[in-house]
Amino acid sequence: MQERDDPETIGRRVQQLRSERGMTQRQLAEPAYTPAYISTLEAGRVRASDDALRHIAGRLGVAFEELAIGRPAHLATDLRLRLTEAQRTLATGDTEEAAAQYAALFAEAERHGLPVEQATALLGLGECALDTGDLVEARQYFERAEESMAGEPLPVRVPAVRGRAVAHYLAGELRYAVYLLESTLDELNRGGLHDPDALLLLYASIIGPYMDMGAHARAAQAAEFALALAPQAGDPALIARMHRSVARTLLAEGRVAEADASLAKAAELYRQLQLRTELANCHWMRGYVYAQDGELERAEAEMREALAMLSATRAALYSSQVAVELADVLHRRGKSGEAAELLQGVLGDLSSERGAVHSAAAHRLLGIIAEDARDTEAAEEHYVRALSLLERAGAAGDLADLCRLLGDLLRRTGRVEAALDAYRTGLGHRTAPGTTTLGPAPAQPPL
């Protein structure tokens, strides 16, 4: 609990509450204290003991903390109830409304000195900003949340760390995103802090950055870990709604501890709903593995499942990533028209600041489709755009591959010197997947 208010503030509060209830100083004092003591206390000339305040609070019918620090009874539990409401709003896709709820709740928690609730609201605001693509703002919210939880155990801080990493990743800062996620995973596993929710969140979030850096083996392993850790709930939204209703009833009956327990369960289920975005990446990863093995029909099914999950949560940046991979599978299955249509939609959702790597991948594949259609001018234009985007993001493996494609195209059209330049650029970026950009793999969980 925060430090008690000064005697004058407490005295005014006691006097106001006593007057509102029509009580005399004698009625408030009896049987343990005298009217003179109450008069002195209300005038702010004595610092009341905890026992005296508890007696007065009981006579006034309020909680001890309402007298001591001015915090209404059960405020923290009520705030947690409303935070789960905001979680529900975000999980069901109404990002703007969720952001408004979180902002109001943060202001209220800050006013009453409730740091845990402040941190929860900041995490919610960060998630809202990720959904809308405001990546700088998202990162700032997550940084503030992490600062406010500096004294908490690492598993408690994981959502803030993961949020920061995702914001950096979506801004194209792949290496730093991987560093944040891997170092946190390593610290958790080496320290024996095998919190399944924290590990699930980190493993599911690291798949995208791994893939974009060419660390396919690590991405596949992370996906399997995430799916093994994924909590099983029949219908999280339905169960969470039940827990919220139960919490309201318990709170009305004054059963605060039980209400808190129900709210904790509801909050966890809403986290699972938000994890649909992360778990969709696991389906995408499985699809990628099937595609690498030539099982294109199974790959298409997994990627369509991932895309449907992401579209349901309005996760535009993530769904664009999966859409590019699905388009590649469709192209390989002879459905180039559908693939091109999907890719044009992706480019409409992204910009060089938001999803540069995925924009580049879309341009690369459109270039290949244009080459297949013998439209070398369009193909070259797409390759050059992709090259510009990848150079900015520093995706070395993708750059090398793209330079090869561009060099081959230039050579076939008779521009040998330009082709050699493209090949030289590609050789400068050539790496074995994941070897020069990543250090040793993080310690693994005891699954």
CSV table of C-alpha atoms in Angstrom, one decimal:
chain,number,residue,atom,x,y,z
A,1,MET,CA,0.0,0.0,0.0
A,2,GLN,CA,1.2,3.5,-0.7
A,3,GLU,CA,2.2,5.8,2.2
A,4,ARG,CA,-0.7,7.2,4.3
A,5,ASP,CA,-1.9,10.8,3.7
A,6,ASP,CA,-0.9,13.6,6.1
A,7,PRO,CA,-3.1,14.1,9.3
A,8,GLU,CA,-4.8,17.2,7.9
A,9,THR,CA,-6.0,15.4,4.8
A,10,ILE,CA,-7.2,12.4,6.8
A,11,GLY,CA,-8.9,14.7,9.3
A,12,ARG,CA,-10.9,16.5,6.5
A,13,ARG,CA,-11.8,13.1,5.0
A,14,VAL,CA,-13.2,11.8,8.3
A,15,GLN,CA,-15.2,15.0,9.0
A,16,GLN,CA,-16.7,14.9,5.5
A,17,LEU,CA,-17.7,11.2,5.7
A,18,ARG,CA,-19.1,11.7,9.3
A,19,SER,CA,-21.2,14.7,8.1
A,20,GLU,CA,-22.5,12.8,5.1
A,21,ARG,CA,-23.8,10.1,7.4
A,22,GLY,CA,-25.3,12.6,9.9
A,23,MET,CA,-23.2,11.2,12.8
A,24,THR,CA,-21.9,13.2,15.8
A,25,GLN,CA,-18.4,13.0,17.0
A,26,ARG,CA,-19.6,11.1,20.1
A,27,GLN,CA,-21.3,8.5,17.9
A,28,LEU,CA,-18.2,8.1,15.8
A,29,ALA,CA,-15.9,7.8,18.9
A,30,GLU,CA,-17.9,5.3,21.0
A,31,PRO,CA,-17.1,3.0,22.6
A,32,ALA,CA,-13.3,3.1,22.2
A,33,TYR,CA,-12.5,6.8,21.9
A,34,THR,CA,-13.7,10.2,23.2
A,35,PRO,CA,-15.4,13.0,21.2
A,36,ALA,CA,-12.4,15.2,22.0
A,37,TYR,CA,-10.1,12.7,20.3
A,38,ILE,CA,-12.3,12.8,17.1
A,39,SER,CA,-12.3,16.6,17.2
A,40,THR,CA,-8.5,16.7,17.5
A,41,LEU,CA,-8.2,14.1,14.7
A,42,GLU,CA,-10.6,16.0,12.4
A,43,ALA,CA,-8.6,19.2,13.0
A,44,GLY,CA,-5.5,17.4,11.8
A,45,ARG,CA,-3.6,17.9,15.1
A,46,VAL,CA,-3.0,14.2,15.7
A,47,ARG,CA,-1.7,11.4,13.6
A,48,ALA,CA,-4.2,8.6,14.2
A,49,SER,CA,-2.9,5.1,14.7
A,50,ASP,CA,-3.9,2.2,12.4
A,51,ASP,CA,-6.2,0.8,15.1
A,52,ALA,CA,-8.0,4.2,15.5
A,53,LEU,CA,-8.5,4.5,11.8
A,54,ARG,CA,-9.8,0.9,11.5
A,55,HIS,CA,-12.3,1.7,14.3
A,56,ILE,CA,-13.4,4.9,12.6
A,57,ALA,CA,-13.6,3.2,9.2
A,58,GLY,CA,-15.8,0.5,10.7
A,59,ARG,CA,-18.1,3.1,12.3
A,60,LEU,CA,-18.3,5.0,8.9
A,61,GLY,CA,-18.9,1.8,6.9
A,62,VAL,CA,-15.8,2.3,4.6
A,63,ALA,CA,-12.5,0.5,4.0
A,64,PHE,CA,-9.4,1.4,6.0
A,65,GLU,CA,-7.6,2.4,2.9
A,66,GLU,CA,-10.3,4.9,1.9
A,67,LEU,CA,-9.6,6.8,5.1
A,68,ALA,CA,-5.8,6.3,5.0
A,69,ILE,CA,-5.1,7.2,1.3
A,70,GLY,CA,-8.4,8.2,-0.1
A,71,ARG,CA,-8.7,5.2,-2.3
A,72,PRO,CA,-12.3,3.9,-2.7
A,73,ALA,CA,-13.0,0.4,-1.4
A,74,HIS,CA,-12.2,-2.3,-3.9
A,75,LEU,CA,-11.0,0.2,-6.5
A,76,ALA,CA,-8.1,-2.0,-7.5
A,77,THR,CA,-10.4,-5.0,-8.1
A,78,ASP,CA,-12.9,-2.8,-10.0
A,79,LEU,CA,-10.0,-1.5,-12.2
A,80,ARG,CA,-8.9,-5.0,-12.9
A,81,LEU,CA,-12.5,-5.9,-13.9
A,82,ARG,CA,-12.5,-3.0,-16.4
A,83,LEU,CA,-9.1,-3.9,-17.7
A,84,THR,CA,-10.4,-7.3,-18.6
A,85,GLU,CA,-13.3,-5.5,-20.4
A,86,ALA,CA,-10.7,-3.6,-22.4
A,87,GLN,CA,-8.8,-6.8,-23.1
A,88,ARG,CA,-12.1,-8.3,-24.5
A,89,THR,CA,-12.6,-5.2,-26.6
A,90,LEU,CA,-9.1,-5.5,-28.1
A,91,ALA,CA,-9.3,-9.3,-28.6
A,92,THR,CA,-12.5,-9.0,-30.5
A,93,GLY,CA,-11.0,-6.4,-32.9
A,94,ASP,CA,-12.3,-3.0,-31.8
A,95,THR,CA,-8.9,-1.4,-31.4
A,96,GLU,CA,-10.0,2.2,-31.2
A,97,GLU,CA,-12.5,1.6,-28.4
A,98,ALA,CA,-10.0,-0.6,-26.6
A,99,ALA,CA,-7.4,2.2,-26.7
A,100,ALA,CA,-9.9,4.7,-25.3
A,101,GLN,CA,-10.7,2.3,-22.5
A,102,TYR,CA,-7.0,1.7,-21.7
A,103,ALA,CA,-6.2,5.4,-21.7
A,104,ALA,CA,-8.9,6.2,-19.2
A,105,LEU,CA,-8.0,3.3,-17.0
A,106,PHE,CA,-4.3,4.3,-17.0
A,107,ALA,CA,-5.2,7.8,-15.9
A,108,GLU,CA,-7.4,6.4,-13.1
A,109,ALA,CA,-4.7,3.9,-11.9
A,110,GLU,CA,-2.1,6.7,-12.0
A,111,ARG,CA,-4.3,9.0,-10.0
A,112,HIS,CA,-4.7,6.4,-7.2
A,113,GLY,CA,-1.2,5.1,-7.2
A,114,LEU,CA,-1.8,1.6,-8.5
A,115,PRO,CA,1.4,0.6,-10.4
A,116,VAL,CA,0.4,-2.9,-11.5
A,117,GLU,CA,-2.8,-1.6,-13.1
A,118,GLN,CA,-0.9,1.2,-14.7
A,119,ALA,CA,1.5,-1.3,-16.3
A,120,THR,CA,-1.4,-3.4,-17.5
A,121,ALA,CA,-3.0,-0.4,-19.1
A,122,LEU,CA,0.3,0.6,-20.8
A,123,LEU,CA,0.6,-2.9,-22.2
A,124,GLY,CA,-2.9,-2.7,-23.6
A,125,LEU,CA,-2.1,0.7,-25.2
A,126,GLY,CA,1.0,-0.8,-26.7
A,127,GLU,CA,-1.0,-3.7,-28.2
A,128,CYS,CA,-3.5,-1.2,-29.6
A,129,ALA,CA,-0.7,0.8,-31.2
A,130,LEU,CA,0.8,-2.4,-32.8
A,131,ASP,CA,-2.6,-3.2,-34.3
A,132,THR,CA,-2.9,0.2,-35.9
A,133,GLY,CA,0.7,0.2,-37.0
A,134,ASP,CA,1.8,3.1,-34.8
A,135,LEU,CA,5.1,1.4,-34.1
A,136,VAL,CA,7.0,4.2,-32.4
A,137,GLU,CA,4.1,4.9,-30.1
A,138,ALA,CA,3.8,1.1,-29.4
A,139,ARG,CA,7.4,0.8,-28.5
A,140,GLN,CA,7.2,3.8,-26.1
A,141,TYR,CA,4.2,2.3,-24.3
A,142,PHE,CA,6.0,-1.0,-23.9
A,143,GLU,CA,9.1,0.7,-22.6
A,144,ARG,CA,7.1,2.6,-20.0
A,145,ALA,CA,5.3,-0.6,-18.9
A,146,GLU,CA,8.7,-2.4,-18.6
A,147,GLU,CA,10.1,0.5,-16.5
A,148,SER,CA,7.1,0.4,-14.2
A,149,MET,CA,7.6,-3.3,-13.6
A,150,ALA,CA,11.4,-3.1,-13.1
A,151,GLY,CA,11.2,-4.8,-9.7
A,152,GLU,CA,9.0,-7.7,-10.9
A,153,PRO,CA,10.3,-11.2,-11.8
A,154,LEU,CA,11.2,-11.7,-15.5
A,155,PRO,CA,8.1,-13.7,-16.4
A,156,VAL,CA,5.9,-10.8,-15.4
A,157,ARG,CA,8.0,-8.4,-17.6
A,158,VAL,CA,7.9,-10.7,-20.6
A,159,PRO,CA,4.8,-9.2,-22.3
A,160,ALA,CA,6.5,-5.7,-22.3
A,161,VAL,CA,9.8,-7.1,-23.6
A,162,ARG,CA,7.9,-9.1,-26.3
A,163,GLY,CA,5.9,-6.0,-27.2
A,164,ARG,CA,9.1,-3.9,-27.7
A,165,ALA,CA,10.6,-6.7,-29.8
A,166,VAL,CA,7.6,-6.9,-32.1
A,167,ALA,CA,7.5,-3.2,-32.6
A,168,HIS,CA,11.2,-3.3,-33.6
A,169,TYR,CA,10.5,-6.3,-35.9
A,170,LEU,CA,7.6,-4.7,-37.7
A,171,ALA,CA,9.8,-1.5,-38.2
A,172,GLY,CA,12.3,-3.7,-40.0
A,173,GLU,CA,14.9,-3.9,-37.2
A,174,LEU,CA,15.2,-7.6,-37.4
A,175,ARG,CA,18.5,-8.2,-35.6
A,176,TYR,CA,17.5,-6.2,-32.5
A,177,ALA,CA,14.1,-7.9,-32.3
A,178,VAL,CA,15.8,-11.3,-32.3
A,179,TYR,CA,18.4,-10.2,-29.7
A,180,LEU,CA,15.6,-9.0,-27.4
A,181,LEU,CA,13.6,-12.2,-27.7
A,182,GLU,CA,16.5,-14.7,-27.7
A,183,SER,CA,18.2,-13.1,-24.7
A,184,THR,CA,14.9,-13.2,-22.7
A,185,LEU,CA,14.3,-16.8,-23.7
A,186,ASP,CA,17.9,-17.7,-22.6
A,187,GLU,CA,17.5,-15.9,-19.3
A,188,LEU,CA,14.2,-17.7,-18.6
A,189,ASN,CA,15.4,-21.2,-19.5
A,190,ARG,CA,18.9,-21.0,-17.9
A,191,GLY,CA,17.4,-19.5,-14.7
A,192,GLY,CA,14.8,-22.3,-14.4
A,193,LEU,CA,11.9,-19.8,-14.9
A,194,HIS,CA,9.9,-22.1,-17.0
A,195,ASP,CA,6.7,-20.1,-17.1
A,196,PRO,CA,4.6,-21.6,-19.9
A,197,ASP,CA,2.7,-18.5,-20.8
A,198,ALA,CA,5.9,-16.4,-21.0
A,199,LEU,CA,7.7,-19.0,-23.0
A,200,LEU,CA,4.8,-19.4,-25.4
A,201,LEU,CA,4.6,-15.7,-26.0
A,202,LEU,CA,8.3,-15.4,-26.8
A,203,TYR,CA,8.6,-18.5,-29.0
A,204,ALA,CA,5.5,-17.6,-31.0
A,205,SER,CA,6.8,-14.0,-31.5
A,206,ILE,CA,10.3,-15.0,-32.7
A,207,ILE,CA,9.1,-17.0,-35.6
A,208,GLY,CA,8.6,-14.1,-38.0
A,209,PRO,CA,12.0,-12.4,-37.3
A,210,TYR,CA,13.8,-15.8,-37.7
A,211,MET,CA,12.1,-16.4,-41.0
A,212,ASP,CA,13.0,-12.9,-42.4
A,213,MET,CA,16.6,-13.4,-41.4
A,214,GLY,CA,16.8,-16.8,-43.1
A,215,ALA,CA,17.1,-18.8,-39.8
A,216,HIS,CA,14.6,-21.3,-40.9
A,217,ALA,CA,15.7,-24.2,-38.7
A,218,ARG,CA,15.4,-22.0,-35.6
A,219,ALA,CA,12.0,-20.8,-36.8
A,220,ALA,CA,10.7,-24.3,-37.2
A,221,GLN,CA,12.0,-25.3,-33.8
A,222,ALA,CA,10.4,-22.2,-32.2
A,223,ALA,CA,7.0,-23.1,-33.8
A,224,GLU,CA,7.1,-26.6,-32.4
A,225,PHE,CA,7.9,-25.3,-28.9
A,226,ALA,CA,5.1,-22.8,-29.2
A,227,LEU,CA,2.5,-25.3,-30.3
A,228,ALA,CA,3.6,-27.7,-27.5
A,229,LEU,CA,3.2,-24.9,-24.9
A,230,ALA,CA,-0.1,-23.6,-26.3
A,231,PRO,CA,-2.9,-23.7,-23.7
A,232,GLN,CA,-5.9,-25.7,-24.6
A,233,ALA,CA,-9.3,-24.0,-24.1
A,234,GLY,CA,-12.5,-25.0,-25.9
A,235,ASP,CA,-13.9,-21.5,-26.4
A,236,PRO,CA,-11.8,-18.9,-24.6
A,237,ALA,CA,-14.2,-16.0,-25.3
A,238,LEU,CA,-17.1,-17.9,-23.8
A,239,ILE,CA,-15.2,-19.1,-20.7
A,240,ALA,CA,-13.8,-15.6,-20.1
A,241,ARG,CA,-17.2,-14.0,-20.3
A,242,MET,CA,-18.4,-16.5,-17.6
A,243,HIS,CA,-15.5,-15.6,-15.4
A,244,ARG,CA,-16.2,-11.9,-15.8
A,245,SER,CA,-19.8,-12.4,-14.9
A,246,VAL,CA,-18.8,-14.4,-11.8
A,247,ALA,CA,-16.3,-11.7,-10.8
A,248,ARG,CA,-19.0,-9.0,-10.9
A,249,THR,CA,-21.3,-11.1,-8.7
A,250,LEU,CA,-18.6,-11.9,-6.2
A,251,LEU,CA,-17.5,-8.2,-6.1
A,252,ALA,CA,-21.1,-7.1,-5.4
A,253,GLU,CA,-21.1,-9.6,-2.5
A,254,GLY,CA,-17.9,-8.2,-1.1
A,255,ARG,CA,-15.9,-11.4,-1.9
A,256,VAL,CA,-12.9,-9.5,-3.3
A,257,ALA,CA,-10.3,-12.3,-3.2
A,258,GLU,CA,-12.6,-14.7,-5.1
A,259,ALA,CA,-13.5,-11.9,-7.6
A,260,ASP,CA,-9.8,-11.3,-8.2
A,261,ALA,CA,-9.3,-15.0,-8.9
A,262,SER,CA,-12.0,-15.0,-11.5
A,263,LEU,CA,-10.7,-11.9,-13.1
A,264,ALA,CA,-7.2,-13.5,-13.3
A,265,LYS,CA,-8.7,-16.5,-15.2
A,266,ALA,CA,-10.7,-14.1,-17.6
A,267,ALA,CA,-7.5,-12.1,-18.3
A,268,GLU,CA,-5.6,-15.2,-19.1
A,269,LEU,CA,-8.3,-16.4,-21.5
A,270,TYR,CA,-8.3,-13.0,-23.3
A,271,ARG,CA,-4.5,-13.3,-23.6
A,272,GLN,CA,-5.1,-16.6,-25.3
A,273,LEU,CA,-7.5,-14.9,-27.7
A,274,GLN,CA,-4.8,-12.3,-28.5
A,275,LEU,CA,-2.4,-15.2,-29.0
A,276,ARG,CA,-4.4,-16.2,-32.0
A,277,THR,CA,-2.2,-13.9,-33.9
A,278,GLU,CA,0.9,-15.6,-32.5
A,279,LEU,CA,-0.4,-19.1,-33.0
A,280,ALA,CA,-1.4,-18.3,-36.5
A,281,ASN,CA,2.3,-17.8,-37.2
A,282,CYS,CA,2.8,-21.4,-36.1
A,283,HIS,CA,0.4,-22.6,-38.7
A,284,TRP,CA,2.2,-20.4,-41.2
A,285,MET,CA,5.5,-22.0,-40.2
A,286,ARG,CA,4.1,-25.5,-40.7
A,287,GLY,CA,2.9,-24.4,-44.1
A,288,TYR,CA,6.3,-23.1,-44.9
A,289,VAL,CA,7.9,-26.5,-43.9
A,290,TYR,CA,5.3,-28.4,-46.1
A,291,ALA,CA,6.1,-26.0,-49.0
A,292,GLN,CA,9.9,-26.7,-48.6
A,293,ASP,CA,9.2,-30.4,-48.7
A,294,GLY,CA,7.1,-30.0,-51.9
A,295,GLU,CA,3.8,-30.8,-50.1
A,296,LEU,CA,2.1,-27.8,-51.7
A,297,GLU,CA,-1.5,-28.8,-51.0
A,298,ARG,CA,-0.9,-29.2,-47.3
A,299,ALA,CA,1.1,-26.0,-47.3
A,300,GLU,CA,-1.8,-24.1,-48.9
A,301,ALA,CA,-4.2,-25.4,-46.3
A,302,GLU,CA,-2.0,-24.4,-43.3
A,303,MET,CA,-1.4,-21.0,-44.7
A,304,ARG,CA,-5.0,-20.3,-45.5
A,305,GLU,CA,-5.8,-21.3,-41.9
A,306,ALA,CA,-3.1,-18.9,-40.6
A,307,LEU,CA,-4.5,-16.1,-42.8
A,308,ALA,CA,-8.1,-16.7,-41.6
A,309,MET,CA,-6.9,-16.5,-38.0
A,310,LEU,CA,-5.1,-13.3,-38.6
A,311,SER,CA,-7.8,-11.7,-40.6
A,312,ALA,CA,-10.3,-12.4,-37.7
A,313,THR,CA,-8.1,-10.4,-35.4
A,314,ARG,CA,-7.5,-7.5,-37.9
A,315,ALA,CA,-3.7,-8.1,-37.6
A,316,ALA,CA,-2.9,-6.4,-40.9
A,317,LEU,CA,0.9,-6.5,-40.7
A,318,TYR,CA,1.0,-10.1,-39.8
A,319,SER,CA,-1.6,-11.2,-42.3
A,320,SER,CA,0.4,-9.5,-45.1
A,321,GLN,CA,3.4,-11.6,-44.1
A,322,VAL,CA,1.4,-14.8,-44.4
A,323,ALA,CA,-0.3,-13.7,-47.6
A,324,VAL,CA,3.1,-13.3,-49.3
A,325,GLU,CA,4.0,-16.9,-48.4
A,326,LEU,CA,0.6,-18.2,-49.5
A,327,ALA,CA,1.0,-16.3,-52.8
A,328,ASP,CA,4.3,-18.2,-53.3
A,329,VAL,CA,2.6,-21.5,-52.8
A,330,LEU,CA,-0.3,-20.6,-55.1
A,331,HIS,CA,2.2,-19.5,-57.8
A,332,ARG,CA,4.0,-22.8,-57.5
A,333,ARG,CA,0.6,-24.6,-57.8
A,334,GLY,CA,-0.1,-22.8,-61.1
A,335,LYS,CA,-2.5,-20.2,-59.6
A,336,SER,CA,-0.5,-17.2,-60.5
A,337,GLY,CA,-3.5,-14.9,-61.2
A,338,GLU,CA,-4.8,-15.5,-57.6
A,339,ALA,CA,-1.2,-15.1,-56.3
A,340,ALA,CA,-0.8,-11.7,-58.0
A,341,GLU,CA,-4.1,-10.4,-56.8
A,342,LEU,CA,-3.2,-11.4,-53.2
A,343,LEU,CA,0.2,-9.6,-53.5
A,344,GLN,CA,-1.3,-6.4,-54.8
A,345,GLY,CA,-3.6,-6.4,-51.8
A,346,VAL,CA,-0.5,-6.8,-49.5
A,347,LEU,CA,1.3,-3.8,-51.1
A,348,GLY,CA,-1.8,-1.7,-50.5
A,349,ASP,CA,-1.6,-2.4,-46.8
A,350,LEU,CA,2.1,-1.8,-46.3
A,351,SER,CA,4.7,1.0,-46.7
A,352,SER,CA,8.5,1.2,-46.5
A,353,GLU,CA,8.2,2.2,-42.8
A,354,ARG,CA,5.7,-0.6,-42.0
A,355,GLY,CA,6.6,-4.1,-43.1
A,356,ALA,CA,9.5,-3.3,-45.5
A,357,VAL,CA,10.7,-6.9,-45.7
A,358,HIS,CA,7.2,-8.2,-46.6
A,359,SER,CA,6.7,-5.4,-49.2
A,360,ALA,CA,10.0,-6.5,-50.7
A,361,ALA,CA,8.9,-10.2,-50.7
A,362,ALA,CA,5.7,-9.2,-52.5
A,363,HIS,CA,7.6,-7.2,-55.1
A,364,ARG,CA,10.1,-10.1,-55.6
A,365,LEU,CA,7.3,-12.6,-56.2
A,366,LEU,CA,5.4,-10.2,-58.5
A,367,GLY,CA,8.7,-9.9,-60.4
A,368,ILE,CA,8.9,-13.7,-60.8
A,369,ILE,CA,5.3,-13.9,-62.0
A,370,ALA,CA,6.0,-11.0,-64.5
A,371,GLU,CA,9.0,-12.9,-65.8
A,372,ASP,CA,7.0,-16.0,-66.3
A,373,ALA,CA,4.6,-13.9,-68.3
A,374,ARG,CA,7.6,-12.6,-70.3
A,375,ASP,CA,7.0,-9.0,-69.0
A,376,THR,CA,10.7,-8.2,-68.4
A,377,GLU,CA,10.1,-4.5,-67.8
A,378,ALA,CA,7.6,-5.1,-65.0
A,379,ALA,CA,9.8,-7.8,-63.6
A,380,GLU,CA,12.8,-5.5,-63.4
A,381,GLU,CA,10.8,-2.7,-61.8
A,382,HIS,CA,9.5,-5.1,-59.1
A,383,TYR,CA,13.0,-6.4,-58.4
A,384,VAL,CA,14.5,-3.0,-58.1
A,385,ARG,CA,11.8,-1.9,-55.7
A,386,ALA,CA,12.4,-5.0,-53.6
A,387,LEU,CA,16.1,-4.4,-53.5
A,388,SER,CA,15.7,-0.8,-52.2
A,389,LEU,CA,13.4,-2.0,-49.4
A,390,LEU,CA,15.7,-4.9,-48.4
A,391,GLU,CA,18.8,-2.7,-48.3
A,392,ARG,CA,17.0,-0.5,-45.8
A,393,ALA,CA,16.0,-3.4,-43.6
A,394,GLY,CA,19.3,-5.3,-43.7
A,395,ALA,CA,17.8,-8.7,-44.6
A,396,ALA,CA,21.1,-10.2,-46.0
A,397,GLY,CA,19.8,-13.6,-47.1
A,398,ASP,CA,16.9,-12.1,-49.1
A,399,LEU,CA,19.2,-9.5,-50.6
A,400,ALA,CA,21.6,-12.1,-52.0
A,401,ASP,CA,18.7,-14.1,-53.6
A,402,LEU,CA,17.1,-11.0,-55.1
A,403,CYS,CA,20.4,-9.8,-56.6
A,404,ARG,CA,20.7,-13.2,-58.3
A,405,LEU,CA,17.2,-12.9,-59.8
A,406,LEU,CA,17.9,-9.3,-61.0
A,407,GLY,CA,21.3,-10.3,-62.4
A,408,ASP,CA,19.8,-13.2,-64.3
A,409,LEU,CA,17.1,-11.0,-65.8
A,410,LEU,CA,19.7,-8.3,-66.8
A,411,ARG,CA,22.0,-10.9,-68.3
A,412,ARG,CA,19.1,-12.4,-70.4
A,413,THR,CA,18.2,-9.0,-71.7
A,414,GLY,CA,21.8,-8.4,-72.8
A,415,ARG,CA,22.9,-5.9,-70.1
A,416,VAL,CA,26.0,-7.9,-69.0
A,417,GLU,CA,27.8,-5.1,-67.0
A,418,ALA,CA,24.6,-4.3,-65.1
A,419,ALA,CA,24.1,-8.0,-64.4
A,420,LEU,CA,27.7,-8.3,-63.0
A,421,ASP,CA,27.0,-5.3,-60.7
A,422,ALA,CA,23.9,-7.0,-59.4
A,423,TYR,CA,25.8,-10.3,-58.8
A,424,ARG,CA,28.6,-8.5,-57.0
A,425,THR,CA,26.1,-6.8,-54.8
A,426,GLY,CA,24.5,-10.1,-54.0
A,427,LEU,CA,27.9,-11.7,-53.2
A,428,GLY,CA,28.5,-9.0,-50.7
A,429,HIS,CA,25.4,-10.0,-48.8
A,430,ARG,CA,25.7,-13.8,-49.2
A,431,THR,CA,25.4,-15.7,-45.9
A,432,ALA,CA,24.6,-19.1,-44.7
A,433,PRO,CA,21.1,-18.9,-43.2
A,434,GLY,CA,21.4,-17.6,-39.6
A,435,THR,CA,25.1,-18.0,-39.2
A,436,THR,CA,26.5,-14.4,-39.4
A,437,THR,CA,23.5,-12.6,-38.0
A,438,LEU,CA,22.7,-14.8,-35.1
A,439,GLY,CA,24.8,-16.0,-32.1
A,440,PRO,CA,24.4,-19.4,-30.3
A,441,ALA,CA,20.8,-20.6,-30.0
A,442,PRO,CA,19.1,-19.8,-26.6
A,443,ALA,CA,18.7,-22.5,-23.9
A,444,GLN,CA,15.7,-24.7,-24.5
A,445,PRO,CA,12.7,-25.4,-22.2
A,446,PRO,CA,12.3,-28.8,-20.5
A,447,LEU,CA,9.4,-29.9,-22.7
